[in-house]
């Protein structure tokens, strides 16, 4: 969707008086480039309904096209407002300065869910007068990506439970043996409960141990 000058100013009231026709043209050029290059395959700037390995979900994550780390081709950023970039060859990518990142997504596991609006930004102004953000929406492809796995959850919960026993003074070898008889199927039966509490397990398991919730999670 191309913007009129009035629409762009309405969306950016704080800096409305500083939005020029040149900035309007830049925004519309980016909107057109983004929307004309969307497909049913994941690309930078596309939206991701993303569930992390720990079960935390954000419906508005973004594929970042600039990050290249440890041979990973791209990154999913959980919370960000991306800046579209048109490369010299006409391809569209995204610059994301911050927002939380998960490296090395598996594009084959992404499920295409149609299109959605993605809020983007560019910066106007200059070094002397100061820079200011201009926000606008593009229509991008929308994907669902769930990085969880039942086996992974089973292993995580088992390890946390063993750590708890060790913390209470039980030998680790004995603690491990006590859980060897609990099969993966038993853990899978409690998958929904694990899903519900996994953010607590991953980020605040000390308090989880203290209130005894982990016993409810792993008991079949």
PDB file of C-alpha atoms in Angstrom:
ATOM      1  CA  UNK A   1       0.000   0.000   0.000  1.00  0.00           C
ATOM      2  CA  UNK A   2       1.486   3.345  -1.026  1.00  0.00           C
ATOM      3  CA  UNK A   3       1.156   6.264   1.346  1.00  0.00           C
ATOM      4  CA  UNK A   4       0.028   9.799   0.746  1.00  0.00           C
ATOM      5  CA  UNK A   5       1.861  12.597   2.508  1.00  0.00           C
ATOM      6  CA  UNK A   6      -1.115  13.106   4.812  1.00  0.00           C
ATOM      7  CA  UNK A   7      -1.267   9.418   5.759  1.00  0.00           C
ATOM      8  CA  UNK A   8       2.441   9.242   6.537  1.00  0.00           C
ATOM      9  CA  UNK A   9       2.226  12.365   8.685  1.00  0.00           C
ATOM     10  CA  UNK A  10      -0.820  10.982  10.506  1.00  0.00           C
ATOM     11  CA  UNK A  11       1.127   7.808  11.330  1.00  0.00           C
ATOM     12  CA  UNK A  12       4.076   9.843  12.608  1.00  0.00           C
ATOM     13  CA  UNK A  13       2.513  12.778  14.413  1.00  0.00           C
ATOM     14  CA  UNK A  14       5.559  13.498  16.573  1.00  0.00           C
ATOM     15  CA  UNK A  15       7.623  14.357  13.499  1.00  0.00           C
ATOM     16  CA  UNK A  16       4.847  15.240  11.043  1.00  0.00           C
ATOM     17  CA  UNK A  17       6.240  18.685  10.232  1.00  0.00           C
ATOM     18  CA  UNK A  18       9.610  17.195   9.298  1.00  0.00           C
ATOM     19  CA  UNK A  19       8.285  14.640   6.815  1.00  0.00           C
ATOM     20  CA  UNK A  20       9.084  15.795   3.297  1.00  0.00           C
ATOM     21  CA  UNK A  21       8.097  14.631  -0.162  1.00  0.00           C
ATOM     22  CA  UNK A  22      11.542  13.060  -0.511  1.00  0.00           C
ATOM     23  CA  UNK A  23      10.931  10.930   2.590  1.00  0.00           C
ATOM     24  CA  UNK A  24       7.483  10.012   1.294  1.00  0.00           C
ATOM     25  CA  UNK A  25       9.027   8.816  -1.974  1.00  0.00           C
ATOM     26  CA  UNK A  26      11.607   6.792  -0.071  1.00  0.00           C
ATOM     27  CA  UNK A  27       8.927   5.104   2.033  1.00  0.00           C
ATOM     28  CA  UNK A  28       6.759   4.285  -0.992  1.00  0.00           C
ATOM     29  CA  UNK A  29       9.753   2.917  -2.900  1.00  0.00           C
ATOM     30  CA  UNK A  30      10.508   0.592  -0.001  1.00  0.00           C
ATOM     31  CA  UNK A  31       6.872  -0.475   0.413  1.00  0.00           C
ATOM     32  CA  UNK A  32       6.624  -1.338  -3.286  1.00  0.00           C
ATOM     33  CA  UNK A  33       9.919  -3.246  -3.294  1.00  0.00           C
ATOM     34  CA  UNK A  34       8.972  -5.261  -0.207  1.00  0.00           C
ATOM     35  CA  UNK A  35       5.475  -6.164  -1.340  1.00  0.00           C
ATOM     36  CA  UNK A  36       6.477  -7.096  -4.894  1.00  0.00           C
ATOM     37  CA  UNK A  37       9.118  -9.573  -3.701  1.00  0.00           C
ATOM     38  CA  UNK A  38       7.040 -11.575  -1.202  1.00  0.00           C
ATOM     39  CA  UNK A  39       6.479 -15.300  -1.880  1.00  0.00           C
ATOM     40  CA  UNK A  40       5.489 -18.419   0.057  1.00  0.00           C
ATOM     41  CA  UNK A  41       9.165 -18.965   0.908  1.00  0.00           C
ATOM     42  CA  UNK A  42      10.760 -17.265   3.944  1.00  0.00           C
ATOM     43  CA  UNK A  43      12.678 -14.063   3.191  1.00  0.00           C
ATOM     44  CA  UNK A  44      14.163 -11.222   5.205  1.00  0.00           C
ATOM     45  CA  UNK A  45      11.452  -8.928   6.616  1.00  0.00           C
ATOM     46  CA  UNK A  46       8.820 -11.663   6.647  1.00  0.00           C
ATOM     47  CA  UNK A  47       6.777 -12.120   9.793  1.00  0.00           C
ATOM     48  CA  UNK A  48       7.102 -15.256  11.940  1.00  0.00           C
ATOM     49  CA  UNK A  49       4.708 -16.572  14.570  1.00  0.00           C
ATOM     50  CA  UNK A  50       7.681 -17.956  16.458  1.00  0.00           C
ATOM     51  CA  UNK A  51       7.845 -20.374  19.371  1.00  0.00           C
ATOM     52  CA  UNK A  52      11.322 -20.776  20.822  1.00  0.00           C
ATOM     53  CA  UNK A  53      12.924 -24.009  21.960  1.00  0.00           C
ATOM     54  CA  UNK A  54      11.860 -23.083  25.502  1.00  0.00           C
ATOM     55  CA  UNK A  55       8.230 -22.648  24.514  1.00  0.00           C
ATOM     56  CA  UNK A  56       8.112 -18.857  24.537  1.00  0.00           C
ATOM     57  CA  UNK A  57       5.927 -17.471  21.760  1.00  0.00           C
ATOM     58  CA  UNK A  58       5.886 -14.179  19.884  1.00  0.00           C
ATOM     59  CA  UNK A  59       3.496 -13.685  17.002  1.00  0.00           C
ATOM     60  CA  UNK A  60       5.439 -10.804  15.451  1.00  0.00           C
ATOM     61  CA  UNK A  61       9.028 -11.985  15.079  1.00  0.00           C
ATOM     62  CA  UNK A  62      10.965 -10.938  11.985  1.00  0.00           C
ATOM     63  CA  UNK A  63      13.476 -12.641   9.705  1.00  0.00           C
ATOM     64  CA  UNK A  64      16.668 -10.576   9.724  1.00  0.00           C
ATOM     65  CA  UNK A  65      18.694 -10.652   6.528  1.00  0.00           C
ATOM     66  CA  UNK A  66      21.829  -8.957   7.792  1.00  0.00           C
ATOM     67  CA  UNK A  67      23.071 -11.256  10.557  1.00  0.00           C
ATOM     68  CA  UNK A  68      25.606 -13.898   9.570  1.00  0.00           C
ATOM     69  CA  UNK A  69      26.984 -15.735  12.572  1.00  0.00           C
ATOM     70  CA  UNK A  70      28.716 -19.119  12.806  1.00  0.00           C
ATOM     71  CA  UNK A  71      27.742 -20.037   9.236  1.00  0.00           C
ATOM     72  CA  UNK A  72      24.057 -19.429   9.900  1.00  0.00           C
ATOM     73  CA  UNK A  73      22.394 -17.732   6.978  1.00  0.00           C
ATOM     74  CA  UNK A  74      19.909 -15.681   8.930  1.00  0.00           C
ATOM     75  CA  UNK A  75      18.309 -14.889  12.251  1.00  0.00           C
ATOM     76  CA  UNK A  76      14.848 -14.616  13.722  1.00  0.00           C
ATOM     77  CA  UNK A  77      14.487 -11.493  15.855  1.00  0.00           C
ATOM     78  CA  UNK A  78      11.712 -11.727  18.404  1.00  0.00           C
ATOM     79  CA  UNK A  79      10.989  -8.066  19.127  1.00  0.00           C
ATOM     80  CA  UNK A  80      12.037  -5.428  16.645  1.00  0.00           C
ATOM     81  CA  UNK A  81      10.999  -2.830  14.105  1.00  0.00           C
ATOM     82  CA  UNK A  82      13.006  -3.672  10.968  1.00  0.00           C
ATOM     83  CA  UNK A  83      14.513  -1.254   8.470  1.00  0.00           C
ATOM     84  CA  UNK A  84      13.993  -2.440   4.863  1.00  0.00           C
ATOM     85  CA  UNK A  85      17.052  -2.234   2.652  1.00  0.00           C
ATOM     86  CA  UNK A  86      17.151  -2.533  -1.148  1.00  0.00           C
ATOM     87  CA  UNK A  87      20.412  -4.061  -2.320  1.00  0.00           C
ATOM     88  CA  UNK A  88      22.223  -3.057  -5.501  1.00  0.00           C
ATOM     89  CA  UNK A  89      20.791  -6.107  -7.279  1.00  0.00           C
ATOM     90  CA  UNK A  90      17.234  -5.119  -6.331  1.00  0.00           C
ATOM     91  CA  UNK A  91      16.809  -7.756  -3.620  1.00  0.00           C
ATOM     92  CA  UNK A  92      15.167  -6.647  -0.389  1.00  0.00           C
ATOM     93  CA  UNK A  93      16.691  -7.402   2.979  1.00  0.00           C
ATOM     94  CA  UNK A  94      16.252  -6.123   6.508  1.00  0.00           C
ATOM     95  CA  UNK A  95      18.493  -4.357   8.961  1.00  0.00           C
ATOM     96  CA  UNK A  96      17.620  -5.012  12.596  1.00  0.00           C
ATOM     97  CA  UNK A  97      19.676  -3.319  15.261  1.00  0.00           C
ATOM     98  CA  UNK A  98      18.185  -5.052  18.300  1.00  0.00           C
ATOM     99  CA  UNK A  99      15.216  -7.023  19.534  1.00  0.00           C
ATOM    100  CA  UNK A 100      16.426 -10.437  20.708  1.00  0.00           C
ATOM    101  CA  UNK A 101      17.783 -12.989  18.291  1.00  0.00           C
ATOM    102  CA  UNK A 102      17.666 -16.731  17.633  1.00  0.00           C
ATOM    103  CA  UNK A 103      20.345 -17.896  15.234  1.00  0.00           C
ATOM    104  CA  UNK A 104      20.146 -20.544  12.561  1.00  0.00           C
ATOM    105  CA  UNK A 105      16.476 -20.981  11.801  1.00  0.00           C
ATOM    106  CA  UNK A 106      15.420 -23.983   9.754  1.00  0.00           C
ATOM    107  CA  UNK A 107      13.458 -22.550   6.830  1.00  0.00           C
ATOM    108  CA  UNK A 108      12.124 -25.999   5.905  1.00  0.00           C
ATOM    109  CA  UNK A 109      10.117 -26.061   9.148  1.00  0.00           C
ATOM    110  CA  UNK A 110       8.389 -22.750   8.495  1.00  0.00           C
ATOM    111  CA  UNK A 111       4.718 -23.028   7.534  1.00  0.00           C
ATOM    112  CA  UNK A 112       3.320 -20.404   5.183  1.00  0.00           C
ATOM    113  CA  UNK A 113       0.229 -18.738   6.649  1.00  0.00           C
ATOM    114  CA  UNK A 114      -0.570 -16.075   4.079  1.00  0.00           C
ATOM    115  CA  UNK A 115       0.252 -12.390   4.477  1.00  0.00           C
ATOM    116  CA  UNK A 116       0.173  -9.834   7.268  1.00  0.00           C
ATOM    117  CA  UNK A 117       1.164  -6.243   7.962  1.00  0.00           C
ATOM    118  CA  UNK A 118       4.669  -5.565   9.295  1.00  0.00           C
ATOM    119  CA  UNK A 119       5.548  -2.223  10.853  1.00  0.00           C
ATOM    120  CA  UNK A 120       8.877  -0.967   9.531  1.00  0.00           C
ATOM    121  CA  UNK A 121      10.896   2.199   9.910  1.00  0.00           C
ATOM    122  CA  UNK A 122      13.464   4.445   8.290  1.00  0.00           C
ATOM    123  CA  UNK A 123      15.230   7.477   9.698  1.00  0.00           C
ATOM    124  CA  UNK A 124      14.861  11.036   8.510  1.00  0.00           C
ATOM    125  CA  UNK A 125      16.858  14.093   9.466  1.00  0.00           C
ATOM    126  CA  UNK A 126      20.608  14.558   9.460  1.00  0.00           C
ATOM    127  CA  UNK A 127      23.637  14.756  11.695  1.00  0.00           C
ATOM    128  CA  UNK A 128      23.201  18.444  12.511  1.00  0.00           C
ATOM    129  CA  UNK A 129      19.454  18.606  13.110  1.00  0.00           C
ATOM    130  CA  UNK A 130      19.137  15.106  14.538  1.00  0.00           C
ATOM    131  CA  UNK A 131      17.589  11.874  13.283  1.00  0.00           C
ATOM    132  CA  UNK A 132      14.012  10.764  13.795  1.00  0.00           C
ATOM    133  CA  UNK A 133      12.169   7.499  12.986  1.00  0.00           C
ATOM    134  CA  UNK A 134       9.413   7.265  10.404  1.00  0.00           C
ATOM    135  CA  UNK A 135       7.095   4.287  10.820  1.00  0.00           C
ATOM    136  CA  UNK A 136       5.079   2.658   8.055  1.00  0.00           C
ATOM    137  CA  UNK A 137       3.461  -0.708   7.274  1.00  0.00           C
ATOM    138  CA  UNK A 138       4.320  -3.213   4.539  1.00  0.00           C
ATOM    139  CA  UNK A 139       2.443  -6.349   3.579  1.00  0.00           C
ATOM    140  CA  UNK A 140       4.784  -9.303   4.093  1.00  0.00           C
ATOM    141  CA  UNK A 141       4.529 -13.069   4.070  1.00  0.00           C
ATOM    142  CA  UNK A 142       3.525 -14.663   7.354  1.00  0.00           C
ATOM    143  CA  UNK A 143       5.009 -17.923   8.642  1.00  0.00           C
ATOM    144  CA  UNK A 144       4.679 -20.169  11.664  1.00  0.00           C
ATOM    145  CA  UNK A 145       7.809 -21.699  13.162  1.00  0.00           C
ATOM    146  CA  UNK A 146       7.814 -23.946  16.215  1.00  0.00           C
ATOM    147  CA  UNK A 147      11.325 -24.779  17.429  1.00  0.00           C
ATOM    148  CA  UNK A 148      10.166 -27.110  20.179  1.00  0.00           C
ATOM    149  CA  UNK A 149      10.383 -30.886  20.184  1.00  0.00           C
ATOM    150  CA  UNK A 150       8.995 -33.486  22.544  1.00  0.00           C
ATOM    151  CA  UNK A 151      12.341 -35.187  22.914  1.00  0.00           C
ATOM    152  CA  UNK A 152      14.047 -31.923  23.702  1.00  0.00           C
ATOM    153  CA  UNK A 153      11.474 -31.103  26.365  1.00  0.00           C
ATOM    154  CA  UNK A 154      11.825 -34.524  27.907  1.00  0.00           C
ATOM    155  CA  UNK A 155      15.569 -34.055  28.140  1.00  0.00           C
ATOM    156  CA  UNK A 156      15.241 -30.570  29.591  1.00  0.00           C
ATOM    157  CA  UNK A 157      12.781 -31.578  32.275  1.00  0.00           C
ATOM    158  CA  UNK A 158      14.749 -34.698  33.176  1.00  0.00           C
ATOM    159  CA  UNK A 159      17.946 -32.665  33.567  1.00  0.00           C
ATOM    160  CA  UNK A 160      16.257 -30.042  35.730  1.00  0.00           C
ATOM    161  CA  UNK A 161      14.800 -32.718  37.954  1.00  0.00           C
ATOM    162  CA  UNK A 162      18.207 -34.381  38.329  1.00  0.00           C
ATOM    163  CA  UNK A 163      19.776 -31.023  39.187  1.00  0.00           C
ATOM    164  CA  UNK A 164      17.199 -30.583  41.906  1.00  0.00           C
ATOM    165  CA  UNK A 165      18.029 -33.949  43.466  1.00  0.00           C
ATOM    166  CA  UNK A 166      21.755 -33.208  43.294  1.00  0.00           C
ATOM    167  CA  UNK A 167      21.124 -29.852  44.975  1.00  0.00           C
ATOM    168  CA  UNK A 168      19.504 -31.737  47.845  1.00  0.00           C
ATOM    169  CA  UNK A 169      22.631 -33.885  48.235  1.00  0.00           C
ATOM    170  CA  UNK A 170      21.842 -37.002  46.217  1.00  0.00           C
ATOM    171  CA  UNK A 171      24.725 -38.364  44.079  1.00  0.00           C
ATOM    172  CA  UNK A 172      24.261 -37.507  40.421  1.00  0.00           C
ATOM    173  CA  UNK A 173      24.704 -41.121  39.305  1.00  0.00           C
ATOM    174  CA  UNK A 174      21.926 -42.249  41.633  1.00  0.00           C
ATOM    175  CA  UNK A 175      19.697 -39.400  40.534  1.00  0.00           C
ATOM    176  CA  UNK A 176      20.171 -40.266  36.864  1.00  0.00           C
ATOM    177  CA  UNK A 177      19.311 -43.910  37.457  1.00  0.00           C
ATOM    178  CA  UNK A 178      16.129 -42.937  39.251  1.00  0.00           C
ATOM    179  CA  UNK A 179      14.873 -41.292  36.060  1.00  0.00           C
ATOM    180  CA  UNK A 180      16.084 -43.874  33.552  1.00  0.00           C
ATOM    181  CA  UNK A 181      12.890 -45.869  33.943  1.00  0.00           C
ATOM    182  CA  UNK A 182      10.738 -42.887  33.001  1.00  0.00           C
ATOM    183  CA  UNK A 183      10.307 -43.234  29.254  1.00  0.00           C
ATOM    184  CA  UNK A 184       9.995 -40.463  26.732  1.00  0.00           C
ATOM    185  CA  UNK A 185       6.344 -41.432  26.246  1.00  0.00           C
ATOM    186  CA  UNK A 186       5.659 -40.597  29.894  1.00  0.00           C
ATOM    187  CA  UNK A 187       7.152 -37.163  29.420  1.00  0.00           C
ATOM    188  CA  UNK A 188       5.219 -36.735  26.205  1.00  0.00           C
ATOM    189  CA  UNK A 189       1.987 -37.346  28.109  1.00  0.00           C
ATOM    190  CA  UNK A 190       2.799 -34.267  30.143  1.00  0.00           C
ATOM    191  CA  UNK A 191       3.800 -32.242  27.085  1.00  0.00           C
ATOM    192  CA  UNK A 192       1.095 -29.625  27.516  1.00  0.00           C
ATOM    193  CA  UNK A 193       2.110 -28.978  31.087  1.00  0.00           C
ATOM    194  CA  UNK A 194       5.745 -28.772  30.056  1.00  0.00           C
ATOM    195  CA  UNK A 195       4.773 -26.330  27.321  1.00  0.00           C
ATOM    196  CA  UNK A 196       2.926 -24.172  29.835  1.00  0.00           C
ATOM    197  CA  UNK A 197       5.735 -23.965  32.339  1.00  0.00           C
ATOM    198  CA  UNK A 198       8.752 -24.126  30.033  1.00  0.00           C
ATOM    199  CA  UNK A 199       9.550 -20.387  30.151  1.00  0.00           C
ATOM    200  CA  UNK A 200       9.737 -20.652  33.935  1.00  0.00           C
ATOM    201  CA  UNK A 201      11.881 -23.772  33.694  1.00  0.00           C
ATOM    202  CA  UNK A 202      14.301 -22.183  31.259  1.00  0.00           C
ATOM    203  CA  UNK A 203      14.647 -18.795  32.918  1.00  0.00           C
ATOM    204  CA  UNK A 204      13.709 -19.125  36.574  1.00  0.00           C
ATOM    205  CA  UNK A 205      13.961 -22.778  37.498  1.00  0.00           C
ATOM    206  CA  UNK A 206      15.274 -21.943  40.953  1.00  0.00           C
ATOM    207  CA  UNK A 207      11.911 -20.509  41.965  1.00  0.00           C
ATOM    208  CA  UNK A 208      10.174 -23.385  40.217  1.00  0.00           C
ATOM    209  CA  UNK A 209      12.025 -25.860  42.392  1.00  0.00           C
ATOM    210  CA  UNK A 210      11.155 -23.877  45.475  1.00  0.00           C
ATOM    211  CA  UNK A 211       7.399 -24.060  44.934  1.00  0.00           C
ATOM    212  CA  UNK A 212       7.394 -27.713  43.885  1.00  0.00           C
ATOM    213  CA  UNK A 213       5.819 -27.172  40.475  1.00  0.00           C
ATOM    214  CA  UNK A 214       8.315 -29.384  38.733  1.00  0.00           C
ATOM    215  CA  UNK A 215       6.952 -32.388  40.621  1.00  0.00           C
ATOM    216  CA  UNK A 216       3.549 -31.772  39.074  1.00  0.00           C
ATOM    217  CA  UNK A 217       5.058 -31.442  35.624  1.00  0.00           C
ATOM    218  CA  UNK A 218       7.072 -34.653  35.558  1.00  0.00           C
ATOM    219  CA  UNK A 219       4.673 -36.915  37.412  1.00  0.00           C
ATOM    220  CA  UNK A 220       2.627 -39.054  35.039  1.00  0.00           C
TER     221      UNK A 220
END
